[in-house]
Coordinates of C-alpha atoms in Angstrom, one line a residue:
M24 CA -92.8 72.8 -180.6
S25 CA -93.5 73.2 -176.8
S26 CA -97.1 72.8 -175.6
S27 CA -96.3 75.1 -172.6
P28 CA -96.4 78.9 -172.5
I29 CA -93.1 80.7 -172.9
R30 CA -92.4 83.0 -170.0
T31 CA -88.6 83.3 -169.5
V32 CA -85.5 84.0 -171.5
E33 CA -84.6 80.4 -171.1
D34 CA -87.9 79.4 -172.6
L35 CA -87.4 81.9 -175.5
D36 CA -83.9 80.3 -176.1
S37 CA -85.3 76.8 -176.0
A38 CA -88.0 77.8 -178.5
G39 CA -85.4 79.3 -180.9
L40 CA -86.7 82.8 -180.4
I41 CA -83.7 84.7 -179.2
G42 CA -81.7 84.8 -182.4
K43 CA -79.1 87.5 -182.4
R44 CA -80.7 89.4 -179.5
D45 CA -78.5 90.5 -176.6
R46 CA -79.3 87.9 -173.9
A47 CA -78.3 90.2 -171.0
A48 CA -80.5 93.0 -172.3
L49 CA -83.4 90.5 -172.6
E50 CA -82.9 89.5 -169.0
E51 CA -83.2 93.1 -168.0
V52 CA -86.3 93.6 -170.1
T53 CA -88.0 90.6 -168.7
S54 CA -87.2 91.7 -165.1
R55 CA -89.1 94.9 -165.9
Y56 CA -92.0 93.8 -168.0
A57 CA -94.0 90.6 -168.2
V58 CA -93.4 88.0 -171.0
A59 CA -95.7 85.3 -172.2
L60 CA -96.3 83.6 -175.5
T61 CA -98.9 80.8 -176.0
P62 CA -98.0 77.8 -178.1
A63 CA -100.3 79.1 -180.8
V64 CA -98.4 82.4 -181.0
A65 CA -95.0 80.8 -180.9
A66 CA -96.0 78.5 -183.8
L67 CA -96.8 81.5 -186.0
I68 CA -93.3 83.0 -185.7
D69 CA -90.9 82.6 -188.6
R70 CA -87.6 82.0 -187.0
T71 CA -85.8 82.7 -190.2
D72 CA -87.1 86.3 -190.4
A73 CA -85.4 88.7 -188.1
A74 CA -88.2 91.2 -188.8
D75 CA -91.1 88.8 -188.3
P76 CA -94.2 90.9 -187.4
I77 CA -95.5 88.3 -184.9
A78 CA -92.2 88.1 -183.0
R79 CA -92.0 91.8 -183.0
Q80 CA -95.3 92.0 -181.0
F81 CA -94.4 89.4 -178.4
V82 CA -90.7 88.6 -178.1
P83 CA -88.9 91.1 -175.8
D84 CA -86.3 93.4 -177.4
A85 CA -83.5 95.5 -176.0
A86 CA -85.2 98.6 -177.4
E87 CA -87.7 98.4 -174.6
L88 CA -85.0 99.6 -172.2
V89 CA -85.1 103.0 -174.0
V90 CA -87.6 105.3 -172.3
T91 CA -88.2 108.7 -173.9
A92 CA -89.2 111.9 -172.1
E93 CA -92.8 111.9 -173.2
E94 CA -93.5 108.3 -172.1
R95 CA -95.4 107.7 -168.9
A96 CA -96.4 104.7 -166.8
D97 CA -100.2 105.5 -167.2
P98 CA -100.3 106.9 -170.7
I99 CA -104.0 107.1 -171.1
G100 CA -104.8 108.3 -167.5
D101 CA -106.6 105.3 -166.1
H102 CA -105.7 106.3 -162.5
A103 CA -107.2 109.7 -162.9
H104 CA -110.6 108.2 -163.5
S105 CA -110.6 105.3 -161.1
P106 CA -113.1 106.1 -158.2
V107 CA -112.6 102.6 -156.7
E108 CA -110.1 99.8 -157.4
G109 CA -110.9 98.0 -160.6
I110 CA -113.2 100.7 -162.1
V111 CA -112.3 103.3 -164.7
H112 CA -115.1 105.8 -165.3
R113 CA -113.8 108.1 -168.0
Y114 CA -117.0 108.5 -170.0
P115 CA -120.5 109.1 -168.6
D116 CA -122.4 106.0 -169.8
R117 CA -119.7 103.3 -169.5
V118 CA -117.0 102.0 -167.2
L119 CA -114.1 99.6 -167.5
L120 CA -114.2 96.7 -165.0
K121 CA -110.6 95.4 -164.5
A122 CA -111.2 92.2 -162.6
V123 CA -107.8 90.7 -163.6
H124 CA -104.4 92.1 -164.6
V125 CA -102.9 89.0 -166.2
C126 CA -102.9 88.0 -169.9
P127 CA -102.2 84.8 -171.9
V128 CA -99.7 86.9 -173.9
Y129 CA -98.0 90.2 -173.2
C130 CA -97.7 92.7 -176.0
R131 CA -94.4 94.5 -176.1
F132 CA -96.2 97.8 -176.8
C133 CA -98.9 97.4 -174.1
F134 CA -100.2 100.7 -172.7
R135 CA -100.8 99.0 -169.3
R136 CA -97.5 97.2 -169.2
E137 CA -96.7 98.8 -165.8
M138 CA -99.9 97.3 -164.4
V139 CA -100.2 93.8 -165.9
G140 CA -98.4 90.6 -165.4
P141 CA -97.2 88.6 -162.3
Q142 CA -95.7 91.8 -160.9
G143 CA -98.8 93.9 -161.7
L144 CA -101.9 94.8 -159.9
G145 CA -103.2 91.2 -159.6
T146 CA -106.8 90.1 -159.5
L147 CA -109.5 91.9 -157.6
D148 CA -110.4 90.1 -154.4
V149 CA -113.9 89.5 -153.1
G150 CA -113.9 92.9 -151.3
G151 CA -112.6 94.7 -154.4
M152 CA -115.2 93.1 -156.6
K153 CA -118.0 94.0 -154.2
A154 CA -116.9 97.6 -154.2
A155 CA -116.8 97.6 -158.0
F156 CA -120.3 96.2 -158.3
D157 CA -121.6 98.6 -155.7
Y158 CA -120.2 101.5 -157.7
I159 CA -121.8 100.3 -160.9
R160 CA -125.1 99.7 -159.1
D161 CA -125.1 103.2 -157.5
H162 CA -124.4 105.0 -160.8
R163 CA -127.5 104.6 -163.0
E164 CA -126.0 106.4 -165.9
I165 CA -123.7 103.4 -166.5
W166 CA -125.2 101.7 -169.6
E167 CA -122.2 99.6 -170.6
V168 CA -119.6 97.6 -168.6
I169 CA -116.4 96.8 -170.4
L170 CA -114.4 93.9 -169.0
T171 CA -110.7 94.4 -169.6
G172 CA -107.5 94.4 -167.6
G173 CA -105.6 92.1 -168.2
D174 CA -107.6 89.8 -170.4
P175 CA -110.9 88.8 -168.8
L176 CA -111.1 85.6 -170.9
V177 CA -108.2 84.1 -168.9
L178 CA -110.7 83.8 -166.0
S179 CA -112.4 80.4 -165.5
A180 CA -115.9 79.8 -166.7
R181 CA -117.0 79.7 -163.0
R182 CA -115.4 83.0 -162.2
L183 CA -116.8 84.7 -165.3
T184 CA -120.3 83.3 -164.6
A185 CA -120.1 84.8 -161.1
I186 CA -119.1 88.3 -162.5
L187 CA -121.8 88.2 -165.2
S188 CA -124.5 87.0 -162.8
E189 CA -123.8 90.1 -160.7
L190 CA -124.1 92.3 -163.7
A191 CA -127.4 90.5 -164.7
A192 CA -129.0 91.9 -161.5
I193 CA -128.1 95.6 -162.4
D194 CA -131.0 96.7 -164.6
H195 CA -129.5 99.9 -166.0
V196 CA -126.5 98.0 -167.4
K197 CA -127.6 96.9 -170.9
I198 CA -124.4 96.1 -172.7
V199 CA -121.4 94.0 -171.6
R200 CA -118.2 94.2 -173.6
F201 CA -115.1 92.1 -173.4
H202 CA -111.7 93.2 -174.6
S203 CA -109.6 90.1 -175.4
R204 CA -106.9 88.4 -177.5
V205 CA -107.8 84.9 -176.4
P206 CA -109.7 83.9 -179.6
V207 CA -106.5 84.5 -181.5
V208 CA -103.8 83.5 -179.1
D209 CA -105.5 80.5 -177.4
P210 CA -108.4 79.6 -179.7
E211 CA -109.1 76.2 -178.1
R212 CA -110.1 78.0 -174.9
I213 CA -113.2 79.3 -176.6
D214 CA -115.4 76.3 -175.7
A215 CA -119.0 75.7 -174.8
A216 CA -118.5 76.3 -171.1
L217 CA -116.6 79.7 -171.7
I218 CA -119.2 80.8 -174.2
A219 CA -122.0 80.1 -171.7
A220 CA -120.2 82.1 -169.1
I221 CA -119.7 85.0 -171.4
K222 CA -123.5 85.0 -172.0
A223 CA -124.5 84.5 -168.4
S224 CA -125.6 88.1 -167.8
G225 CA -128.4 87.9 -170.3
K226 CA -127.3 91.3 -171.6
T227 CA -126.3 92.1 -175.1
V228 CA -122.7 91.0 -175.4
Y229 CA -119.9 92.3 -177.5
I230 CA -116.3 91.1 -177.8
A231 CA -113.6 93.4 -179.1
L232 CA -110.9 91.2 -180.5
H233 CA -107.3 92.5 -180.5
A234 CA -105.2 91.4 -183.5
N235 CA -102.6 93.4 -185.5
H236 CA -101.4 91.3 -188.4
P237 CA -103.4 89.1 -190.8
R238 CA -101.4 86.0 -190.0
E239 CA -102.9 86.1 -186.5
L240 CA -106.3 85.2 -188.0
T241 CA -105.4 81.5 -188.4
D242 CA -108.0 78.8 -189.2
G243 CA -108.1 78.0 -185.4
A244 CA -108.7 81.7 -184.6
R245 CA -111.4 82.0 -187.2
A246 CA -113.1 78.9 -185.9
A247 CA -113.1 80.3 -182.4
C248 CA -114.6 83.5 -183.6
G249 CA -117.2 81.5 -185.5
R250 CA -118.2 79.7 -182.3
L251 CA -118.7 83.0 -180.5
V252 CA -120.6 84.7 -183.4
D253 CA -122.8 81.6 -183.9
A254 CA -123.7 81.8 -180.2
G255 CA -125.1 85.3 -180.8
I256 CA -122.1 87.3 -179.6
V257 CA -121.3 90.4 -181.7
M258 CA -117.6 90.8 -182.4
V259 CA -115.7 94.0 -183.3
S260 CA -111.9 94.5 -183.8
Q261 CA -109.3 96.7 -182.2
S262 CA -105.8 97.0 -183.5
V263 CA -102.8 99.1 -182.9
L264 CA -100.9 100.8 -185.8
L265 CA -97.4 99.5 -185.2
R266 CA -94.1 100.2 -187.0
G267 CA -92.7 97.0 -188.4
V268 CA -96.0 95.1 -187.9
N269 CA -98.8 96.7 -190.0
D270 CA -97.5 100.1 -191.1
D271 CA -98.2 99.3 -194.7
P272 CA -101.6 99.8 -196.4
A273 CA -101.5 96.4 -198.1
V274 CA -100.9 94.6 -194.8
L275 CA -103.4 96.7 -192.9
G276 CA -106.0 96.2 -195.6
E277 CA -105.4 92.4 -195.5
L278 CA -105.9 92.5 -191.7
M279 CA -109.2 94.4 -192.0
K280 CA -110.4 92.0 -194.7
A281 CA -109.5 89.0 -192.6
F282 CA -111.6 90.5 -189.7
V283 CA -114.6 90.9 -192.0
E284 CA -114.2 87.4 -193.4
T285 CA -114.2 86.2 -189.8
R286 CA -117.4 88.1 -189.1
V287 CA -115.6 90.6 -186.9
K288 CA -116.4 94.3 -187.7
P289 CA -113.4 96.6 -187.9
Y290 CA -113.8 99.1 -185.1
Y291 CA -110.8 100.9 -183.6
L292 CA -107.3 101.4 -185.0
H293 CA -105.3 102.9 -182.2
H294 CA -102.3 105.2 -182.6
P295 CA -99.6 103.7 -180.3
D296 CA -99.8 105.1 -176.7
L297 CA -96.8 106.7 -174.9
A298 CA -96.1 103.6 -172.8
P299 CA -92.5 103.3 -171.4
G300 CA -90.0 101.6 -173.8
T301 CA -92.3 101.6 -176.8
S302 CA -90.9 104.3 -179.0
H303 CA -89.6 101.8 -181.6
F304 CA -93.3 100.9 -182.4
R305 CA -94.5 104.5 -182.9
L306 CA -95.2 106.2 -186.2
T307 CA -96.0 109.9 -186.5
I308 CA -99.6 110.8 -186.7
E309 CA -99.1 112.1 -190.2
E310 CA -97.7 108.7 -191.2
G311 CA -100.6 107.0 -189.7
Q312 CA -103.1 109.3 -191.4
Q313 CA -101.5 108.6 -194.8
I314 CA -101.7 104.8 -194.2
V315 CA -105.4 105.0 -193.2
A316 CA -106.2 107.3 -196.0
A317 CA -104.7 104.8 -198.4
L318 CA -107.3 102.2 -197.4
R319 CA -110.2 104.4 -198.5
G320 CA -111.6 103.4 -201.9
R321 CA -109.2 100.5 -202.2
I322 CA -111.0 98.1 -199.8
S323 CA -114.6 97.7 -198.9
G324 CA -116.3 100.2 -196.6
L325 CA -117.0 97.2 -194.3
C326 CA -113.3 97.0 -193.7
Q327 CA -112.6 100.7 -192.7
P328 CA -111.5 101.1 -189.0
T329 CA -111.7 104.4 -187.1
Y330 CA -108.2 105.7 -186.4
I331 CA -108.0 107.1 -182.9
L332 CA -105.6 108.6 -180.4
D333 CA -106.1 108.2 -176.6
I334 CA -105.2 111.7 -175.4
P335 CA -102.5 111.4 -172.7
G336 CA -103.6 112.3 -169.2
G337 CA -107.0 110.7 -169.3
H338 CA -108.8 113.1 -171.7
G339 CA -110.4 110.3 -173.8
K340 CA -110.2 109.3 -177.4
A341 CA -110.0 111.6 -180.5
V342 CA -110.6 110.6 -184.1
I343 CA -107.4 111.5 -186.0
S344 CA -108.2 110.2 -189.5
E345 CA -107.2 112.7 -192.2
Q346 CA -110.1 115.0 -193.1
A347 CA -111.5 114.5 -196.6
I348 CA -113.4 117.7 -196.7
H349 CA -112.4 121.4 -196.2
E350 CA -114.5 124.5 -196.4
I351 CA -113.4 126.9 -199.1
G352 CA -115.9 129.7 -198.4
Q353 CA -119.4 130.8 -199.3
G354 CA -120.9 127.5 -198.3
C355 CA -118.7 125.5 -200.6
Y356 CA -116.2 122.7 -199.8
S357 CA -113.3 120.9 -201.4
V358 CA -113.6 117.1 -201.1
S359 CA -110.8 114.7 -201.6
D360 CA -111.4 111.3 -203.4
Y361 CA -109.4 108.2 -202.6
R362 CA -107.0 108.9 -205.5
G363 CA -106.2 112.4 -204.0
G364 CA -108.3 114.3 -206.5
Q365 CA -110.1 117.4 -205.3
H366 CA -113.8 118.1 -206.1
R367 CA -116.0 121.1 -205.3
Y368 CA -119.2 120.5 -203.3
P369 CA -121.8 121.5 -204.3
P370 CA -120.5 121.4 -207.9
A371 CA -120.0 124.7 -209.7
D372 CA -122.7 125.5 -212.3

């Protein structure tokens, strides 16, 4: 197995990951969207399984060339809420800080696929970072800064320390959150130097870990998360509900249990966004609601994620889990249990 990242069709071929895929179509896909698989990810892929859920997330597919009418380059409306380069201020008390637009791996369903990668928006330069910090400093309502991109944990410990040191000097910022796949896709990167950099702000730090299938929580990934949690960093999860990856209550439940076993609290389960060339990953909202409802009562409450939709156009998140309670009149309600049974509340005399 190669110890180098996989970035081209030739690399995919050498790693035995093309299979029966149309090579010409793959060349077209990779000319349009970034490709990268770390050795840790490549090692997880079952080459004998044409429907392998790890390969489906990371190996390009000709289906990505199909763009539907409802898809858009900026599906959740980042640009509409970007007052300065690198900042997205969609909600009053928090901002995204996108210091970098590269990742160690590129998800085939990425909602920022038009912005990330070698052909993407790049890394904020010194002037761009200064403008971003000035914006955060000038807006005292900002309580939380979320480092995303791109994957912020691809930055060096030195660069992260510099960013976090700037945030340390902004008193009204109390929480720093990182969105990352690194503990799963490159677990050895989570070393003492990187952990010290992550904590350099002196603020309360959270890491939202992105993983979509239980096989991603390898022993190495769990150990990396353990190093972070033992250092006092709180971890939560974010996953995307994906056709052919985790669109089964048993698989999704196993993923959520794996998070909890790893001391990562399940947080968000995203409905797939309307990114270009991703229709083959999308379920209907009704299908998603049924899958999420099937988790209730069957696995611990610790393992229940919040199923959400990012409303296209930049209007924010909406919880879309199926409602368990409906008003039936005169102050009474019908409540569904996890088996589908209906119960009156308050109970009839």
